[in-house]
PDB file of C-alpha atoms in Angstrom:
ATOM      1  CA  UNK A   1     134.292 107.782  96.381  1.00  0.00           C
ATOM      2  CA  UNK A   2     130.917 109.482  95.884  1.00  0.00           C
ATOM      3  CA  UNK A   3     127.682 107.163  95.062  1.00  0.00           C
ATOM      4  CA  UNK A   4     125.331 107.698  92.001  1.00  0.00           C
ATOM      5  CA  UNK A   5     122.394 105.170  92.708  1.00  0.00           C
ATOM      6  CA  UNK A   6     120.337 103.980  90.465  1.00  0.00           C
ATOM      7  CA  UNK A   7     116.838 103.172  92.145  1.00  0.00           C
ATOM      8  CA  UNK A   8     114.826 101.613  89.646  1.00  0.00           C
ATOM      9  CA  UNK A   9     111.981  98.465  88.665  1.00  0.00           C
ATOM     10  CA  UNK A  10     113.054  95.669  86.162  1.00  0.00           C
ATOM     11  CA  UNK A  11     114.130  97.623  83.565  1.00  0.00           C
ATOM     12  CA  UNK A  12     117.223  98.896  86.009  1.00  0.00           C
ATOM     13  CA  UNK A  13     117.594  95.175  87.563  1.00  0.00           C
ATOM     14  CA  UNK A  14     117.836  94.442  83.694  1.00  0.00           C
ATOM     15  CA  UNK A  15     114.753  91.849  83.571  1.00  0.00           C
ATOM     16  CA  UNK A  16     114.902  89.960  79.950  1.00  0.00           C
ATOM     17  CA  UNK A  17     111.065  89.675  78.681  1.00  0.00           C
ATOM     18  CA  UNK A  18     111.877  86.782  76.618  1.00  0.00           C
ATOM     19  CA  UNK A  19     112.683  84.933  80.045  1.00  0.00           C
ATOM     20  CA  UNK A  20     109.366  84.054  82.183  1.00  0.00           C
ATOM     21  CA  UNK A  21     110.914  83.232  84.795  1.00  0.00           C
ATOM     22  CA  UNK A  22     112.857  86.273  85.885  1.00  0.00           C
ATOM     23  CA  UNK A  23     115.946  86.202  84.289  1.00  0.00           C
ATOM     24  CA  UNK A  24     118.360  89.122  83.488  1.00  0.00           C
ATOM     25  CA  UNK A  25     120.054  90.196  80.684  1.00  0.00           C
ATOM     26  CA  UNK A  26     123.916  89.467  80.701  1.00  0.00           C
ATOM     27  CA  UNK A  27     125.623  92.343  82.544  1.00  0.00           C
ATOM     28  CA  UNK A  28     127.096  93.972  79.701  1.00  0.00           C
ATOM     29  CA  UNK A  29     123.959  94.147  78.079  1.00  0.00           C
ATOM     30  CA  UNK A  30     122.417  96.348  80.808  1.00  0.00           C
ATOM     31  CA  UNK A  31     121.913 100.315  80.425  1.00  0.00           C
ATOM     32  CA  UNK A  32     123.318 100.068  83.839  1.00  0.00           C
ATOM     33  CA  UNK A  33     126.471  98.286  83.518  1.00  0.00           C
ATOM     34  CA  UNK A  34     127.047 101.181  80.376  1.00  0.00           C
ATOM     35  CA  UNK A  35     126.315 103.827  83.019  1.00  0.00           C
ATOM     36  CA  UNK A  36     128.547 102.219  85.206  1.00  0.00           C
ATOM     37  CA  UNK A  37     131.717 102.153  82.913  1.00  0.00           C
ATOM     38  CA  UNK A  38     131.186 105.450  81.552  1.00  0.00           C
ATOM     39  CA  UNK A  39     131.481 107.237  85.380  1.00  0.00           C
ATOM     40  CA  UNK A  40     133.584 105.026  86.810  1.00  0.00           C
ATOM     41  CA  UNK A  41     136.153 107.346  87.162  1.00  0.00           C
ATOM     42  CA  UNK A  42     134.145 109.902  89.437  1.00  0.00           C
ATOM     43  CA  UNK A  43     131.385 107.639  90.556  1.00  0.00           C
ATOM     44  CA  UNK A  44     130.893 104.138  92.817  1.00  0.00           C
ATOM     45  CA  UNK A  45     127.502 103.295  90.786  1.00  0.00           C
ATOM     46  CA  UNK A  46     125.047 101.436  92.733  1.00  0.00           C
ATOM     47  CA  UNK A  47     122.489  99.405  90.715  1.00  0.00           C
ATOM     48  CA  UNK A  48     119.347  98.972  92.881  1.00  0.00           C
ATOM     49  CA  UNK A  49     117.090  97.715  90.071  1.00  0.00           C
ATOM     50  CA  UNK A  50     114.189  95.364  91.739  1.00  0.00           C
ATOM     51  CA  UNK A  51     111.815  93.389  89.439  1.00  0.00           C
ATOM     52  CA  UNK A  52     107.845  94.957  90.421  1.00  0.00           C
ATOM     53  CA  UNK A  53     109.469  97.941  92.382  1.00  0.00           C
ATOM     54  CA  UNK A  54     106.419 100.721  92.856  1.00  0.00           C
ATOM     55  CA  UNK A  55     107.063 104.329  94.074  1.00  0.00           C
ATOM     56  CA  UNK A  56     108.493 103.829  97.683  1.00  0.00           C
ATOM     57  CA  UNK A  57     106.387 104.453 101.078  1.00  0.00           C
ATOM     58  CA  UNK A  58     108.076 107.108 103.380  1.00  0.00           C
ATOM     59  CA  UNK A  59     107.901 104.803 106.494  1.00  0.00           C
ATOM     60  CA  UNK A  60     110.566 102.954 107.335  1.00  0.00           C
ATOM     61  CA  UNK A  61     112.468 101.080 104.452  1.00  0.00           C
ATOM     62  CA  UNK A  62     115.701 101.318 101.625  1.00  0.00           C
ATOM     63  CA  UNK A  63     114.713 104.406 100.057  1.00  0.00           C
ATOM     64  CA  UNK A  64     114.054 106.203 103.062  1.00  0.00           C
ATOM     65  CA  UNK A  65     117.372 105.015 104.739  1.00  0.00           C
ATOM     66  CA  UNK A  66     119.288 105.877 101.433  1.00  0.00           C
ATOM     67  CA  UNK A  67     118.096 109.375 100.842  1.00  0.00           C
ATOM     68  CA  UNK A  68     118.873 110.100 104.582  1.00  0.00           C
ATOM     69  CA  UNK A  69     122.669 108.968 104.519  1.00  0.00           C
ATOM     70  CA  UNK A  70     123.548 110.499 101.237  1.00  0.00           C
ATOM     71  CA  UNK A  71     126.093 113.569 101.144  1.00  0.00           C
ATOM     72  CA  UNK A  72     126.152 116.290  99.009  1.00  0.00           C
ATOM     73  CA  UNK A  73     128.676 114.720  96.837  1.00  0.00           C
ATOM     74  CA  UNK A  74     126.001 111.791  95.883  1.00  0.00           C
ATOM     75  CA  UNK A  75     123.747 111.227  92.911  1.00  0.00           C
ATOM     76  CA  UNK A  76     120.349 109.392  93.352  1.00  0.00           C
ATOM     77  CA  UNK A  77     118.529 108.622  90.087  1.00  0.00           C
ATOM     78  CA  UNK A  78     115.072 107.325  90.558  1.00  0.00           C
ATOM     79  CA  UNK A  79     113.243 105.296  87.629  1.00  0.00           C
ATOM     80  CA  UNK A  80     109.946 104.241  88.661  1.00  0.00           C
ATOM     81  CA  UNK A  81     106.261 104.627  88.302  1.00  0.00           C
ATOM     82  CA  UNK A  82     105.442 102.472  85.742  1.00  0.00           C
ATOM     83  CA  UNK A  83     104.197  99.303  87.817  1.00  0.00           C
ATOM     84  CA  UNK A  84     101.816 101.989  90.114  1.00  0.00           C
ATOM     85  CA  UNK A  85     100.077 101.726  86.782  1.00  0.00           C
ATOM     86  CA  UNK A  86     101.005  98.655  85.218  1.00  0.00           C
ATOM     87  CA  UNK A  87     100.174  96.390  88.250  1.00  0.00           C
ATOM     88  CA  UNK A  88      96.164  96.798  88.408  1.00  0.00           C
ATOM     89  CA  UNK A  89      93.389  96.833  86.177  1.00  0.00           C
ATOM     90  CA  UNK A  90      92.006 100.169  86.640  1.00  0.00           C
ATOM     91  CA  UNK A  91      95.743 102.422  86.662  1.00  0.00           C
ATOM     92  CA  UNK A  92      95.081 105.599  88.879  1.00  0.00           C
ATOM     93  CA  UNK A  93      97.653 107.959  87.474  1.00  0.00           C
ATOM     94  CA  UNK A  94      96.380 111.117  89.621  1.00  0.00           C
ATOM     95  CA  UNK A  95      96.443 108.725  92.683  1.00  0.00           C
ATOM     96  CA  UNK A  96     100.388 108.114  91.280  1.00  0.00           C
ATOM     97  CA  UNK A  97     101.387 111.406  91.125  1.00  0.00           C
ATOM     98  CA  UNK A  98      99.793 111.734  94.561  1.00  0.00           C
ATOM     99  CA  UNK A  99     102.503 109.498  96.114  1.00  0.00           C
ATOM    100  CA  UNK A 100     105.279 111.073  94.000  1.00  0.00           C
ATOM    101  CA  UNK A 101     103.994 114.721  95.098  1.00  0.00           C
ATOM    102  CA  UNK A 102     104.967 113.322  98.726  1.00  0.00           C
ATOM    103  CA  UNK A 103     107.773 111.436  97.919  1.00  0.00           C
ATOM    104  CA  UNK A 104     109.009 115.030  96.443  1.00  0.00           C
ATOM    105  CA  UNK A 105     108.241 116.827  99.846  1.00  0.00           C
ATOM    106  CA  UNK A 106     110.838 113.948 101.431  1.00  0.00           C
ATOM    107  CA  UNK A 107     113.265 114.673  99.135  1.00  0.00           C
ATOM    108  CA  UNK A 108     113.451 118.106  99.419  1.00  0.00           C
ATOM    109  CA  UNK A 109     113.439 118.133 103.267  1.00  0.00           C
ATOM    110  CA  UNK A 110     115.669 115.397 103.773  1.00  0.00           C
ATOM    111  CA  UNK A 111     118.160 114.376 100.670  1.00  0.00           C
ATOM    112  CA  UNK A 112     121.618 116.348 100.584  1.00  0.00           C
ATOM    113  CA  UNK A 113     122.540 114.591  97.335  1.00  0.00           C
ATOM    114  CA  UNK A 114     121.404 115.231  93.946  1.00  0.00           C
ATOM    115  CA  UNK A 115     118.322 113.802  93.184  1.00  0.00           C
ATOM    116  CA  UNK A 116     117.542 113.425  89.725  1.00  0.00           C
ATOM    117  CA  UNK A 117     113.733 111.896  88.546  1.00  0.00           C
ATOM    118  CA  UNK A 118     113.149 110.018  85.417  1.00  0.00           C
ATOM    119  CA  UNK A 119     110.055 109.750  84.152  1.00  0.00           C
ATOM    120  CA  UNK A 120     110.143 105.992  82.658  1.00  0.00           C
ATOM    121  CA  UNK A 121     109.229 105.262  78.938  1.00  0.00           C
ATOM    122  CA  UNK A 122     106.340 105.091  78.032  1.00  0.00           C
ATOM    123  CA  UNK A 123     104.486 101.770  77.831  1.00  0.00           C
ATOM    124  CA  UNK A 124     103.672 100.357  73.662  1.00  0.00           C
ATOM    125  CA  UNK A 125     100.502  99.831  73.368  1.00  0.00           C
ATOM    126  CA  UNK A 126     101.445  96.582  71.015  1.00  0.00           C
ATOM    127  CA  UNK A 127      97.691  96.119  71.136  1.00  0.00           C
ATOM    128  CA  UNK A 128      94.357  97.139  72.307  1.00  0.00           C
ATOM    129  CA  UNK A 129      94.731  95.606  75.614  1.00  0.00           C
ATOM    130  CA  UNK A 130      97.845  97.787  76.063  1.00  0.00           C
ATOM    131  CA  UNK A 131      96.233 101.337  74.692  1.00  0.00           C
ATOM    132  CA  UNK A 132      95.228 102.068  78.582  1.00  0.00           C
ATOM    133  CA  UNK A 133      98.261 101.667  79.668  1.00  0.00           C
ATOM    134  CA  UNK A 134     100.326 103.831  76.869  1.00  0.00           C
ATOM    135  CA  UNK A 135      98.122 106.538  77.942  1.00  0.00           C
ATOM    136  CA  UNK A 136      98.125 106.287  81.400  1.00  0.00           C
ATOM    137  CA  UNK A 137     102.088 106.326  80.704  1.00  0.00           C
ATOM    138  CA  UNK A 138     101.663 109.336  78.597  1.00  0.00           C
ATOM    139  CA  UNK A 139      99.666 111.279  81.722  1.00  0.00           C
ATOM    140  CA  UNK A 140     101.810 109.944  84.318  1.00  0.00           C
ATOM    141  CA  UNK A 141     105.487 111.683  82.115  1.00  0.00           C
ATOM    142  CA  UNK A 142     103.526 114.785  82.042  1.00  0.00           C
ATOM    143  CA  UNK A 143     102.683 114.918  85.442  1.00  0.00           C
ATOM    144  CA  UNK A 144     106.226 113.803  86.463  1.00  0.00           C
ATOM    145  CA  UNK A 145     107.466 117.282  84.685  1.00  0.00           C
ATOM    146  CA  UNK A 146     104.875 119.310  86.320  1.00  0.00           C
ATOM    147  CA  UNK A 147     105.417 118.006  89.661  1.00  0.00           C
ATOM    148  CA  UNK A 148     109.458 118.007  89.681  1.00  0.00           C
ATOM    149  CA  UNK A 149     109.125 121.581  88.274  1.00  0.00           C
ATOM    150  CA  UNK A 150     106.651 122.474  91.525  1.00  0.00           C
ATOM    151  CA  UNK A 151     109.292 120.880  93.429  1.00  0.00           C
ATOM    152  CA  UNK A 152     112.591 122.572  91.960  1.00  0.00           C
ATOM    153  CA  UNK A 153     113.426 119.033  91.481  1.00  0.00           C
ATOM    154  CA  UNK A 154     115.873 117.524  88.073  1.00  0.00           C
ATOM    155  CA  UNK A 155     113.900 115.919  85.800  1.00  0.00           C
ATOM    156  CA  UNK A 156     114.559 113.786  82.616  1.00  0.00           C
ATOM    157  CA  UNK A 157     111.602 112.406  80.406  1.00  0.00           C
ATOM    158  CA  UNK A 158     112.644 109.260  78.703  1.00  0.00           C
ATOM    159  CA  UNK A 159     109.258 108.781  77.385  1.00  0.00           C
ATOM    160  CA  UNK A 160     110.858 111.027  74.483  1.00  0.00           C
ATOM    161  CA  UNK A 161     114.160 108.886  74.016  1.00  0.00           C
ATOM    162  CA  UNK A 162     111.717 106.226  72.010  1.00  0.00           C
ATOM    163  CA  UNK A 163     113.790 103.746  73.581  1.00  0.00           C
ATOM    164  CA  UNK A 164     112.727 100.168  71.724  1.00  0.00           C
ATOM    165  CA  UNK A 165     111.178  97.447  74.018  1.00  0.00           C
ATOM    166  CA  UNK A 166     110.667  93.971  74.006  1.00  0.00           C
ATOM    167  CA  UNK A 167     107.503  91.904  72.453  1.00  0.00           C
ATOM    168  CA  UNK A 168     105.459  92.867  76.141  1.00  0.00           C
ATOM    169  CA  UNK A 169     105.771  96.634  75.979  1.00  0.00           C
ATOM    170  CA  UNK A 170     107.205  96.872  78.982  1.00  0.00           C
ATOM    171  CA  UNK A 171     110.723  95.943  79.204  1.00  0.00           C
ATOM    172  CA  UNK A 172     113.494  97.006  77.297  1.00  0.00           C
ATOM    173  CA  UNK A 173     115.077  95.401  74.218  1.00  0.00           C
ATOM    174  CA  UNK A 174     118.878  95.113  73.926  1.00  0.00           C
ATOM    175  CA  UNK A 175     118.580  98.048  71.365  1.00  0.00           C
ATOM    176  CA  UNK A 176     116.617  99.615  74.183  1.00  0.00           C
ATOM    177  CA  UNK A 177     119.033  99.081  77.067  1.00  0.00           C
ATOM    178  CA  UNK A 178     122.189 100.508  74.807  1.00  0.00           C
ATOM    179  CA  UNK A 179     119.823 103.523  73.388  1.00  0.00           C
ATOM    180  CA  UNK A 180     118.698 103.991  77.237  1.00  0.00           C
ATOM    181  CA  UNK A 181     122.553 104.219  78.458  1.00  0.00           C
ATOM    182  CA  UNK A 182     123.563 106.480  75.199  1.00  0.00           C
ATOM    183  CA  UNK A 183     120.504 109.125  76.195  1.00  0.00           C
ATOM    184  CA  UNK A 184     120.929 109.364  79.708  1.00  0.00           C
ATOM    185  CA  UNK A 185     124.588 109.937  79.428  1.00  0.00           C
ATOM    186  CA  UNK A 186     124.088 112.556  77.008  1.00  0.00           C
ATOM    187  CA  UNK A 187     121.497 114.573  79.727  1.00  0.00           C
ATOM    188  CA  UNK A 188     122.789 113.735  82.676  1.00  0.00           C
ATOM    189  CA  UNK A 189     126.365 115.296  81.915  1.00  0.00           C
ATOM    190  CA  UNK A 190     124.550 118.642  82.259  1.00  0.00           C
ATOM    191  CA  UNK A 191     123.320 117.826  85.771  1.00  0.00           C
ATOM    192  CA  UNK A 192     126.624 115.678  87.017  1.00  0.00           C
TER     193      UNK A 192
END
């Protein structure tokens, strides 16, 4: 059967914010698990959702691996970017796009499958510690667009789906996971 994987941070593994310690929502709660049951018929759907996950190095490693053994009748769905600017005080989004400009290049030379980049949504800024960081979201979306446009590559902005989050900012709601599931069907059927 052909593979759509879904190559995400914590927000695809389905983290639950009002858990410290790293706990997940219940499966059916996840936008994943909706994803999942809605292209079951055509699709194997591989969650690869990883609490912390940054934009992948090109050595040696999963992602690398992944995009090399995928066939043309494959779907890989990348969700990521928001811990490259989450994760440190001083977020570098040009720095960000820097990495995704390369990871690009990869793709295009060596991924037979469809490839499809989401540009995550974008971080509340519940309060003034968390303005930096909405607009450092806002910079990296639009330089997601630009670059998967450079790169001939398909492109979704969530950013735009005002998908609800939890009380961090960060992580989705269970409003947010079901809205996040609805939208993304509803785009990706023109790609699929």
């Amino acid at each position: 059967m052909k593979e759509l994987i879904l190559f995400g941070d914590s927000n695809t593994y389905g983290y639950d914010p009002r858990d410290f310690f790293g706990g997940r929502y219940p499966t059916e709660v996840r936008w994943t698990t909706h994803i999942k049951e809605a292209l079951k018929d055509n699709y194997e759907v591989i969650e690869e959702g990883m609490n912390g996950r940054m934009l992948p190095e090109l050595g040696y490693g999963y992602f690398t691996t992944t995009i090399q053994n995928l066939t043309k009748e494959d779907v890989f769905v990348m969700i990521l970017g928001t811990n490259d600017i989450l994760l440190t005080n001083h977020p570098d989004v040009e720095a960000t796009l820097q990495k995704l400009d390369s990871i690009l290049d990869y793709v295009n030379q060596n991924c037979l499958a469809r490839f499809i980049l989401i540009a995550p949504p974008y971080i509340s800024a519940s309060d003034s510690e968390m303005e930096l960081y909405h607009d450092c979201s806002l910079q990296l979306n639009a330089g997601y667009m630009k670059l998967a446009k450079e790169h001939n590559i398909n492109v979704i902005d969530a950013g735009k789906w005002n998908i609800e989050m939890g009380y961090d900012g960060v992580h989705f709601s269970i409003d947010g996971h079901k809205k996040f599931a609805e939208s993304l069907l509803e785009v990706i059927s023109g790609i699929l």
